[in-house]
């Protein structure tokens, strides 16, 4: 059996003495596409930063493809799109943004080499933006900026891609484009993808597995299993309506949690 892409065993993280992640056990196999949902402050970003080795857990163990996060980052195996990077006025072209992601450069200040340019163009091609390589980054739409930043995360040719709310601030049509790109990346590069998102209804169509996180993992498994309102209510701490379009049903359902019935 190959090592899982991501393997967390009983991971506990405290920040400023406060527990943020408790007893997280999660195994993600190579090539899987996972969605992570949960309320604000539930620890989603902290989980990604722990997988990246930026945060050291107080307890438990984190392995990435069988090795430590630090070593995996050193080998360029982890690509990362941090939360809320759009809106930044990088005064450079799309291509230059992608080249900044080729961080295994021996000297950051030396001029870009031809092969770095080629690799960056290839990454832009993967996200469907080869035609925009010379556009100034600030002039691209929100959805295009996110795709450029995904290309940047791909520049080190990672095996695992971590995305923190890539769909925030992106309109519905562009969001659909973003998901198509992720699906293609996964098919063409056999990438393992872990995506944090608020988009509970839509991602069920795109991911293989879902984890619901609020300090601890309340559910992990089949995305349709996560669509239970009572589970989501427990996760978000308030009654929720979920609009779903299940592949096996004709139309959209509205699921309502039980507490709504007593309104
Ligand atoms: N650097 C930090 N220092 C102290 N507390 C933090 C830090 N980063 C996040 N937190 C706290 O950890 C909790 C989880 O945050 P975060 O992982 O950003 O949640 P999410 O991404 O799910 O919204 C929050 O209560 C937040 O205030
Ligand atoms: Mg976050």
mmCIF file of C-alpha atoms and ligand atoms in Angstrom:
data_model
loop_
_atom_site.group_PDB
_atom_site.id
_atom_site.type_symbol
_atom_site.label_atom_id
_atom_site.label_comp_id
_atom_site.label_asym_id
_atom_site.label_seq_id
_atom_site.Cartn_x
_atom_site.Cartn_y
_atom_site.Cartn_z
ATOM 1 C CA UNK A 1 0.000 0.000 0.000
ATOM 2 C CA UNK A 2 1.412 3.438 -0.893
ATOM 3 C CA UNK A 3 1.457 5.986 1.905
ATOM 4 C CA UNK A 4 -1.665 8.180 2.045
ATOM 5 C CA UNK A 5 -1.256 11.640 0.495
ATOM 6 C CA UNK A 6 -2.254 13.164 3.826
ATOM 7 C CA UNK A 7 -2.313 11.271 7.077
ATOM 8 C CA UNK A 8 -3.311 12.960 10.320
ATOM 9 C CA UNK A 9 -3.400 10.957 13.513
ATOM 10 C CA UNK A 10 -4.970 12.429 16.650
ATOM 11 C CA UNK A 11 -3.721 15.899 15.787
ATOM 12 C CA UNK A 12 -4.258 18.622 18.368
ATOM 13 C CA UNK A 13 -3.365 22.269 17.790
ATOM 14 C CA UNK A 14 -3.505 25.142 20.270
ATOM 15 C CA UNK A 15 -3.008 28.785 19.340
ATOM 16 C CA UNK A 16 -2.336 31.263 22.148
ATOM 17 C CA UNK A 17 -3.167 28.516 24.617
ATOM 18 C CA UNK A 18 -6.617 27.940 23.111
ATOM 19 C CA UNK A 19 -7.474 24.594 21.477
ATOM 20 C CA UNK A 20 -8.238 25.180 17.786
ATOM 21 C CA UNK A 21 -8.020 21.607 16.496
ATOM 22 C CA UNK A 22 -8.779 18.608 18.663
ATOM 23 C CA UNK A 23 -8.089 14.981 17.972
ATOM 24 C CA UNK A 24 -8.141 15.216 14.171
ATOM 25 C CA UNK A 25 -7.721 11.877 12.444
ATOM 26 C CA UNK A 26 -7.987 12.053 8.675
ATOM 27 C CA UNK A 27 -6.610 9.979 5.829
ATOM 28 C CA UNK A 28 -6.628 11.239 2.274
ATOM 29 C CA UNK A 29 -5.471 8.870 -0.445
ATOM 30 C CA UNK A 30 -3.477 9.964 -3.477
ATOM 31 C CA UNK A 31 -5.647 11.252 -6.315
ATOM 32 C CA UNK A 32 -8.672 12.023 -4.132
ATOM 33 C CA UNK A 33 -10.497 15.346 -4.222
ATOM 34 C CA UNK A 34 -11.699 16.424 -0.758
ATOM 35 C CA UNK A 35 -13.806 19.358 0.355
ATOM 36 C CA UNK A 36 -13.512 20.786 3.866
ATOM 37 C CA UNK A 37 -16.516 22.692 5.175
ATOM 38 C CA UNK A 38 -17.258 24.282 8.529
ATOM 39 C CA UNK A 39 -18.119 27.588 10.196
ATOM 40 C CA UNK A 40 -15.816 30.611 10.388
ATOM 41 C CA UNK A 41 -13.253 30.088 13.088
ATOM 42 C CA UNK A 42 -13.772 26.313 12.904
ATOM 43 C CA UNK A 43 -10.073 25.715 12.233
ATOM 44 C CA UNK A 44 -10.055 25.084 8.473
ATOM 45 C CA UNK A 45 -7.155 27.411 7.671
ATOM 46 C CA UNK A 46 -5.310 26.127 10.735
ATOM 47 C CA UNK A 47 -5.723 22.577 9.435
ATOM 48 C CA UNK A 48 -4.143 23.505 6.075
ATOM 49 C CA UNK A 49 -1.313 25.370 7.816
ATOM 50 C CA UNK A 50 -0.697 22.322 9.993
ATOM 51 C CA UNK A 51 -0.500 20.064 6.921
ATOM 52 C CA UNK A 52 2.015 22.551 5.470
ATOM 53 C CA UNK A 53 4.139 22.368 8.606
ATOM 54 C CA UNK A 54 3.678 26.114 9.286
ATOM 55 C CA UNK A 55 1.964 25.231 12.577
ATOM 56 C CA UNK A 56 3.356 22.507 14.785
ATOM 57 C CA UNK A 57 0.726 20.366 16.497
ATOM 58 C CA UNK A 58 0.759 20.038 20.269
ATOM 59 C CA UNK A 59 -0.077 16.358 19.890
ATOM 60 C CA UNK A 60 -0.487 13.714 17.225
ATOM 61 C CA UNK A 61 1.260 13.159 13.945
ATOM 62 C CA UNK A 62 1.114 14.652 10.438
ATOM 63 C CA UNK A 63 2.565 12.865 7.411
ATOM 64 C CA UNK A 64 2.448 13.938 3.790
ATOM 65 C CA UNK A 65 3.073 11.106 1.321
ATOM 66 C CA UNK A 66 4.816 9.243 4.097
ATOM 67 C CA UNK A 67 7.186 12.025 5.159
ATOM 68 C CA UNK A 68 7.088 15.094 7.408
ATOM 69 C CA UNK A 69 5.337 18.257 6.146
ATOM 70 C CA UNK A 70 8.629 20.194 6.242
ATOM 71 C CA UNK A 71 10.379 17.631 4.043
ATOM 72 C CA UNK A 72 7.372 17.471 1.677
ATOM 73 C CA UNK A 73 7.443 21.271 1.267
ATOM 74 C CA UNK A 74 11.184 21.138 0.634
ATOM 75 C CA UNK A 75 10.599 18.642 -2.163
ATOM 76 C CA UNK A 76 7.909 20.872 -3.696
ATOM 77 C CA UNK A 77 5.205 18.260 -3.117
ATOM 78 C CA UNK A 78 2.703 20.690 -1.592
ATOM 79 C CA UNK A 79 1.043 23.517 -3.525
ATOM 80 C CA UNK A 80 -0.921 26.083 -1.526
ATOM 81 C CA UNK A 81 -3.418 28.785 -2.373
ATOM 82 C CA UNK A 82 -3.885 30.840 0.814
ATOM 83 C CA UNK A 83 -7.195 32.419 1.722
ATOM 84 C CA UNK A 84 -8.058 35.829 0.187
ATOM 85 C CA UNK A 85 -5.167 36.570 -2.088
ATOM 86 C CA UNK A 86 -7.224 38.301 -4.755
ATOM 87 C CA UNK A 87 -7.655 42.011 -4.708
ATOM 88 C CA UNK A 88 -3.954 42.312 -4.129
ATOM 89 C CA UNK A 89 -2.443 44.688 -6.583
ATOM 90 C CA UNK A 90 0.539 42.666 -7.750
ATOM 91 C CA UNK A 91 1.762 45.195 -10.352
ATOM 92 C CA UNK A 92 2.984 42.408 -12.640
ATOM 93 C CA UNK A 93 1.697 40.209 -15.439
ATOM 94 C CA UNK A 94 -0.148 36.912 -14.943
ATOM 95 C CA UNK A 95 2.952 35.040 -16.143
ATOM 96 C CA UNK A 96 5.198 36.810 -13.645
ATOM 97 C CA UNK A 97 2.850 35.940 -10.776
ATOM 98 C CA UNK A 98 3.064 32.260 -11.751
ATOM 99 C CA UNK A 99 6.866 32.426 -11.985
ATOM 100 C CA UNK A 100 7.004 33.737 -8.417
ATOM 101 C CA UNK A 101 5.664 30.312 -7.423
ATOM 102 C CA UNK A 102 8.765 28.572 -8.741
ATOM 103 C CA UNK A 103 10.275 28.996 -5.355
ATOM 104 C CA UNK A 104 12.933 26.313 -5.584
ATOM 105 C CA UNK A 105 15.088 28.894 -7.340
ATOM 106 C CA UNK A 106 18.651 28.879 -6.134
ATOM 107 C CA UNK A 107 18.845 32.669 -6.212
ATOM 108 C CA UNK A 108 15.572 34.509 -6.015
ATOM 109 C CA UNK A 109 17.029 37.659 -7.527
ATOM 110 C CA UNK A 110 18.557 36.232 -10.653
ATOM 111 C CA UNK A 111 16.595 36.833 -13.865
ATOM 112 C CA UNK A 112 14.011 34.207 -14.789
ATOM 113 C CA UNK A 113 15.381 31.447 -16.979
ATOM 114 C CA UNK A 114 13.782 30.256 -20.173
ATOM 115 C CA UNK A 115 12.716 26.935 -18.620
ATOM 116 C CA UNK A 116 11.065 28.745 -15.705
ATOM 117 C CA UNK A 117 9.095 30.770 -18.212
ATOM 118 C CA UNK A 118 8.111 27.595 -20.063
ATOM 119 C CA UNK A 119 6.993 25.915 -16.834
ATOM 120 C CA UNK A 120 4.941 28.967 -15.865
ATOM 121 C CA UNK A 121 3.301 29.048 -19.299
ATOM 122 C CA UNK A 122 2.496 25.364 -18.922
ATOM 123 C CA UNK A 123 0.873 26.016 -15.539
ATOM 124 C CA UNK A 124 -1.195 28.824 -17.083
ATOM 125 C CA UNK A 125 -2.246 26.439 -19.829
ATOM 126 C CA UNK A 126 -3.405 23.935 -17.206
ATOM 127 C CA UNK A 127 -5.764 26.528 -15.734
ATOM 128 C CA UNK A 128 -6.937 27.631 -19.189
ATOM 129 C CA UNK A 129 -5.295 31.059 -19.158
ATOM 130 C CA UNK A 130 -2.404 30.761 -21.594
ATOM 131 C CA UNK A 131 -3.997 33.572 -23.632
ATOM 132 C CA UNK A 132 -3.749 35.989 -20.698
ATOM 133 C CA UNK A 133 -0.103 35.517 -19.745
ATOM 134 C CA UNK A 134 0.846 39.125 -20.530
ATOM 135 C CA UNK A 135 -2.226 40.751 -18.938
ATOM 136 C CA UNK A 136 -1.530 42.810 -15.839
ATOM 137 C CA UNK A 137 -2.721 40.729 -12.874
ATOM 138 C CA UNK A 138 -4.945 43.484 -11.363
ATOM 139 C CA UNK A 139 -6.888 43.736 -14.617
ATOM 140 C CA UNK A 140 -8.030 40.113 -14.562
ATOM 141 C CA UNK A 141 -11.453 39.159 -13.170
ATOM 142 C CA UNK A 142 -11.698 37.637 -9.675
ATOM 143 C CA UNK A 143 -12.100 34.146 -11.150
ATOM 144 C CA UNK A 144 -9.130 34.596 -13.460
ATOM 145 C CA UNK A 145 -6.963 35.912 -10.638
ATOM 146 C CA UNK A 146 -7.796 32.819 -8.591
ATOM 147 C CA UNK A 147 -6.828 30.595 -11.521
ATOM 148 C CA UNK A 148 -3.505 32.463 -11.928
ATOM 149 C CA UNK A 149 -2.848 31.907 -8.214
ATOM 150 C CA UNK A 150 -3.666 28.216 -8.636
ATOM 151 C CA UNK A 151 -1.161 28.139 -11.524
ATOM 152 C CA UNK A 152 1.328 29.759 -9.145
ATOM 153 C CA UNK A 153 0.683 26.998 -6.613
ATOM 154 C CA UNK A 154 1.230 24.456 -9.408
ATOM 155 C CA UNK A 155 4.544 25.910 -10.498
ATOM 156 C CA UNK A 156 6.598 23.712 -8.187
ATOM 157 C CA UNK A 157 4.807 20.685 -9.711
ATOM 158 C CA UNK A 158 3.216 19.599 -6.435
ATOM 159 C CA UNK A 159 1.557 16.248 -5.811
ATOM 160 C CA UNK A 160 -0.920 17.669 -3.314
ATOM 161 C CA UNK A 161 -2.794 20.930 -3.795
ATOM 162 C CA UNK A 162 -4.276 22.768 -0.799
ATOM 163 C CA UNK A 163 -6.822 25.477 -1.602
ATOM 164 C CA UNK A 164 -8.272 27.803 1.034
ATOM 165 C CA UNK A 165 -11.647 29.143 -0.110
ATOM 166 C CA UNK A 166 -10.671 29.585 -3.759
ATOM 167 C CA UNK A 167 -14.254 30.495 -4.658
ATOM 168 C CA UNK A 168 -14.603 33.474 -2.317
ATOM 169 C CA UNK A 169 -15.403 36.647 -4.231
ATOM 170 C CA UNK A 170 -15.874 34.750 -7.470
ATOM 171 C CA UNK A 171 -19.233 34.873 -9.272
ATOM 172 C CA UNK A 172 -21.239 31.711 -9.896
ATOM 173 C CA UNK A 173 -20.228 31.284 -13.550
ATOM 174 C CA UNK A 174 -16.537 31.787 -12.781
ATOM 175 C CA UNK A 175 -16.885 29.395 -9.849
ATOM 176 C CA UNK A 176 -18.135 26.678 -12.163
ATOM 177 C CA UNK A 177 -15.074 27.362 -14.382
ATOM 178 C CA UNK A 178 -12.835 27.061 -11.331
ATOM 179 C CA UNK A 179 -14.286 23.668 -10.415
ATOM 180 C CA UNK A 180 -13.903 22.431 -13.994
ATOM 181 C CA UNK A 181 -10.238 23.462 -13.868
ATOM 182 C CA UNK A 182 -9.737 21.554 -10.615
ATOM 183 C CA UNK A 183 -11.385 18.490 -12.048
ATOM 184 C CA UNK A 184 -9.100 18.643 -15.080
ATOM 185 C CA UNK A 185 -5.990 19.106 -12.945
ATOM 186 C CA UNK A 186 -6.917 16.080 -11.025
ATOM 187 C CA UNK A 187 -7.513 13.996 -14.143
ATOM 188 C CA UNK A 188 -4.437 15.191 -16.034
ATOM 189 C CA UNK A 189 -1.943 15.386 -13.177
ATOM 190 C CA UNK A 190 -3.513 12.834 -10.779
ATOM 191 C CA UNK A 191 -3.261 15.560 -8.156
ATOM 192 C CA UNK A 192 -4.620 15.099 -4.679
ATOM 193 C CA UNK A 193 -6.763 18.147 -3.908
ATOM 194 C CA UNK A 194 -7.946 19.434 -0.552
ATOM 195 C CA UNK A 195 -10.236 22.423 -0.840
ATOM 196 C CA UNK A 196 -11.742 24.530 1.934
ATOM 197 C CA UNK A 197 -15.028 26.086 0.871
ATOM 198 C CA UNK A 198 -18.314 27.545 2.071
ATOM 199 C CA UNK A 199 -20.124 26.270 -0.954
ATOM 200 C CA UNK A 200 -21.810 23.284 0.686
ATOM 201 C CA UNK A 201 -24.393 22.575 -2.025
ATOM 202 C CA UNK A 202 -22.194 22.841 -5.102
ATOM 203 C CA UNK A 203 -19.073 20.995 -4.020
ATOM 204 C CA UNK A 204 -20.963 17.767 -3.429
ATOM 205 C CA UNK A 205 -20.935 17.427 -7.206
ATOM 206 C CA UNK A 206 -17.200 17.855 -7.506
ATOM 207 C CA UNK A 207 -15.531 16.170 -4.573
ATOM 208 C CA UNK A 208 -15.101 12.500 -3.702
ATOM 209 C CA UNK A 209 -15.128 13.092 0.015
ATOM 210 C CA UNK A 210 -16.046 15.781 2.467
ATOM 211 C CA UNK A 211 -14.874 16.560 5.972
ATOM 212 C CA UNK A 212 -16.951 18.779 8.249
ATOM 213 C CA UNK A 213 -14.699 20.622 10.663
ATOM 214 C CA UNK A 214 -15.519 22.625 13.747
ATOM 215 C CA UNK A 215 -12.530 22.179 16.079
ATOM 216 C CA UNK A 216 -12.960 18.474 15.578
ATOM 217 C CA UNK A 217 -14.183 16.485 12.593
ATOM 218 C CA UNK A 218 -17.948 15.973 12.847
ATOM 219 C CA UNK A 219 -18.220 13.961 9.664
ATOM 220 C CA UNK A 220 -15.958 12.634 6.963
ATOM 221 C CA UNK A 221 -16.932 10.563 3.971
ATOM 222 C CA UNK A 222 -19.379 10.617 1.091
ATOM 223 C CA UNK A 223 -20.387 14.222 0.273
ATOM 224 C CA UNK A 224 -24.077 13.352 0.160
ATOM 225 C CA UNK A 225 -23.825 12.060 3.697
ATOM 226 C CA UNK A 226 -22.788 15.566 4.724
ATOM 227 C CA UNK A 227 -25.977 17.046 3.337
ATOM 228 C CA UNK A 228 -27.996 16.026 6.390
ATOM 229 C CA UNK A 229 -29.319 19.225 7.904
ATOM 230 C CA UNK A 230 -29.043 17.973 11.450
ATOM 231 C CA UNK A 231 -25.370 17.344 10.933
ATOM 232 C CA UNK A 232 -24.901 20.770 9.348
ATOM 233 C CA UNK A 233 -26.826 22.367 12.183
ATOM 234 C CA UNK A 234 -24.530 20.704 14.677
ATOM 235 C CA UNK A 235 -21.570 21.905 12.628
ATOM 236 C CA UNK A 236 -22.685 25.497 12.138
ATOM 237 C CA UNK A 237 -24.490 25.804 15.470
ATOM 238 C CA UNK A 238 -27.692 27.168 13.931
ATOM 239 C CA UNK A 239 -30.589 25.885 11.836
ATOM 240 C CA UNK A 240 -29.723 25.576 8.168
ATOM 241 C CA UNK A 241 -31.518 25.127 4.894
ATOM 242 C CA UNK A 242 -29.633 23.286 2.213
ATOM 243 C CA UNK A 243 -30.534 23.512 -1.435
ATOM 244 C CA UNK A 244 -29.297 20.447 -3.193
ATOM 245 C CA UNK A 245 -29.505 19.009 -6.615
ATOM 246 C CA UNK A 246 -28.857 15.357 -6.062
ATOM 247 C CA UNK A 247 -27.690 13.524 -9.201
ATOM 248 C CA UNK A 248 -30.200 10.763 -8.533
ATOM 249 C CA UNK A 249 -33.215 13.016 -8.176
ATOM 250 C CA UNK A 250 -35.170 15.013 -10.713
ATOM 251 C CA UNK A 251 -35.173 18.456 -9.196
ATOM 252 C CA UNK A 252 -33.769 20.459 -6.334
ATOM 253 C CA UNK A 253 -34.705 19.635 -2.770
ATOM 254 C CA UNK A 254 -34.748 21.973 0.097
ATOM 255 C CA UNK A 255 -33.618 20.191 3.210
ATOM 256 C CA UNK A 256 -34.562 21.849 6.503
ATOM 257 C CA UNK A 257 -33.163 21.074 9.873
ATOM 258 C CA UNK A 258 -35.565 19.920 12.605
ATOM 259 C CA UNK A 259 -35.274 23.100 14.666
ATOM 260 C CA UNK A 260 -36.908 25.043 11.828
ATOM 261 C CA UNK A 261 -40.047 22.967 12.311
ATOM 262 C CA UNK A 262 -40.573 24.500 15.741
ATOM 263 C CA UNK A 263 -40.383 28.113 14.464
HETATM 264 N N1 LIG B 1 -2.211 33.017 14.557
HETATM 265 C C1 LIG B 1 -3.220 32.810 15.405
HETATM 266 N N2 LIG B 1 -3.081 33.070 16.726
HETATM 267 C C2 LIG B 1 -4.096 32.857 17.592
HETATM 268 N N3 LIG B 1 -5.292 32.385 17.233
HETATM 269 C C3 LIG B 1 -5.504 32.120 15.939
HETATM 270 C C4 LIG B 1 -4.478 32.315 14.957
HETATM 271 N N4 LIG B 1 -4.974 31.943 13.749
HETATM 272 C C5 LIG B 1 -6.250 31.557 13.973
HETATM 273 N N5 LIG B 1 -6.558 31.640 15.276
HETATM 274 C C6 LIG B 1 -7.850 31.270 15.888
HETATM 275 O O1 LIG B 1 -8.067 29.902 15.606
HETATM 276 C C7 LIG B 1 -9.426 29.661 15.315
HETATM 277 C C8 LIG B 1 -9.539 28.987 13.955
HETATM 278 O O2 LIG B 1 -9.140 29.883 12.949
HETATM 279 P P1 LIG B 1 -9.065 29.473 11.439
HETATM 280 O O3 LIG B 1 -8.230 28.259 11.314
HETATM 281 O O4 LIG B 1 -8.625 30.685 10.686
HETATM 282 O O5 LIG B 1 -10.580 29.115 11.118
HETATM 283 P P2 LIG B 1 -11.347 29.044 9.708
HETATM 284 O O6 LIG B 1 -10.340 29.032 8.616
HETATM 285 O O7 LIG B 1 -12.158 27.783 9.805
HETATM 286 O O8 LIG B 1 -12.236 30.245 9.664
HETATM 287 C C9 LIG B 1 -10.126 31.001 15.391
HETATM 288 O O9 LIG B 1 -10.738 31.111 16.632
HETATM 289 C C10 LIG B 1 -9.009 31.994 15.256
HETATM 290 O O10 LIG B 1 -9.323 33.184 15.930
HETATM 291 MG MG1 LIG B 2 -10.026 30.239 7.025
#
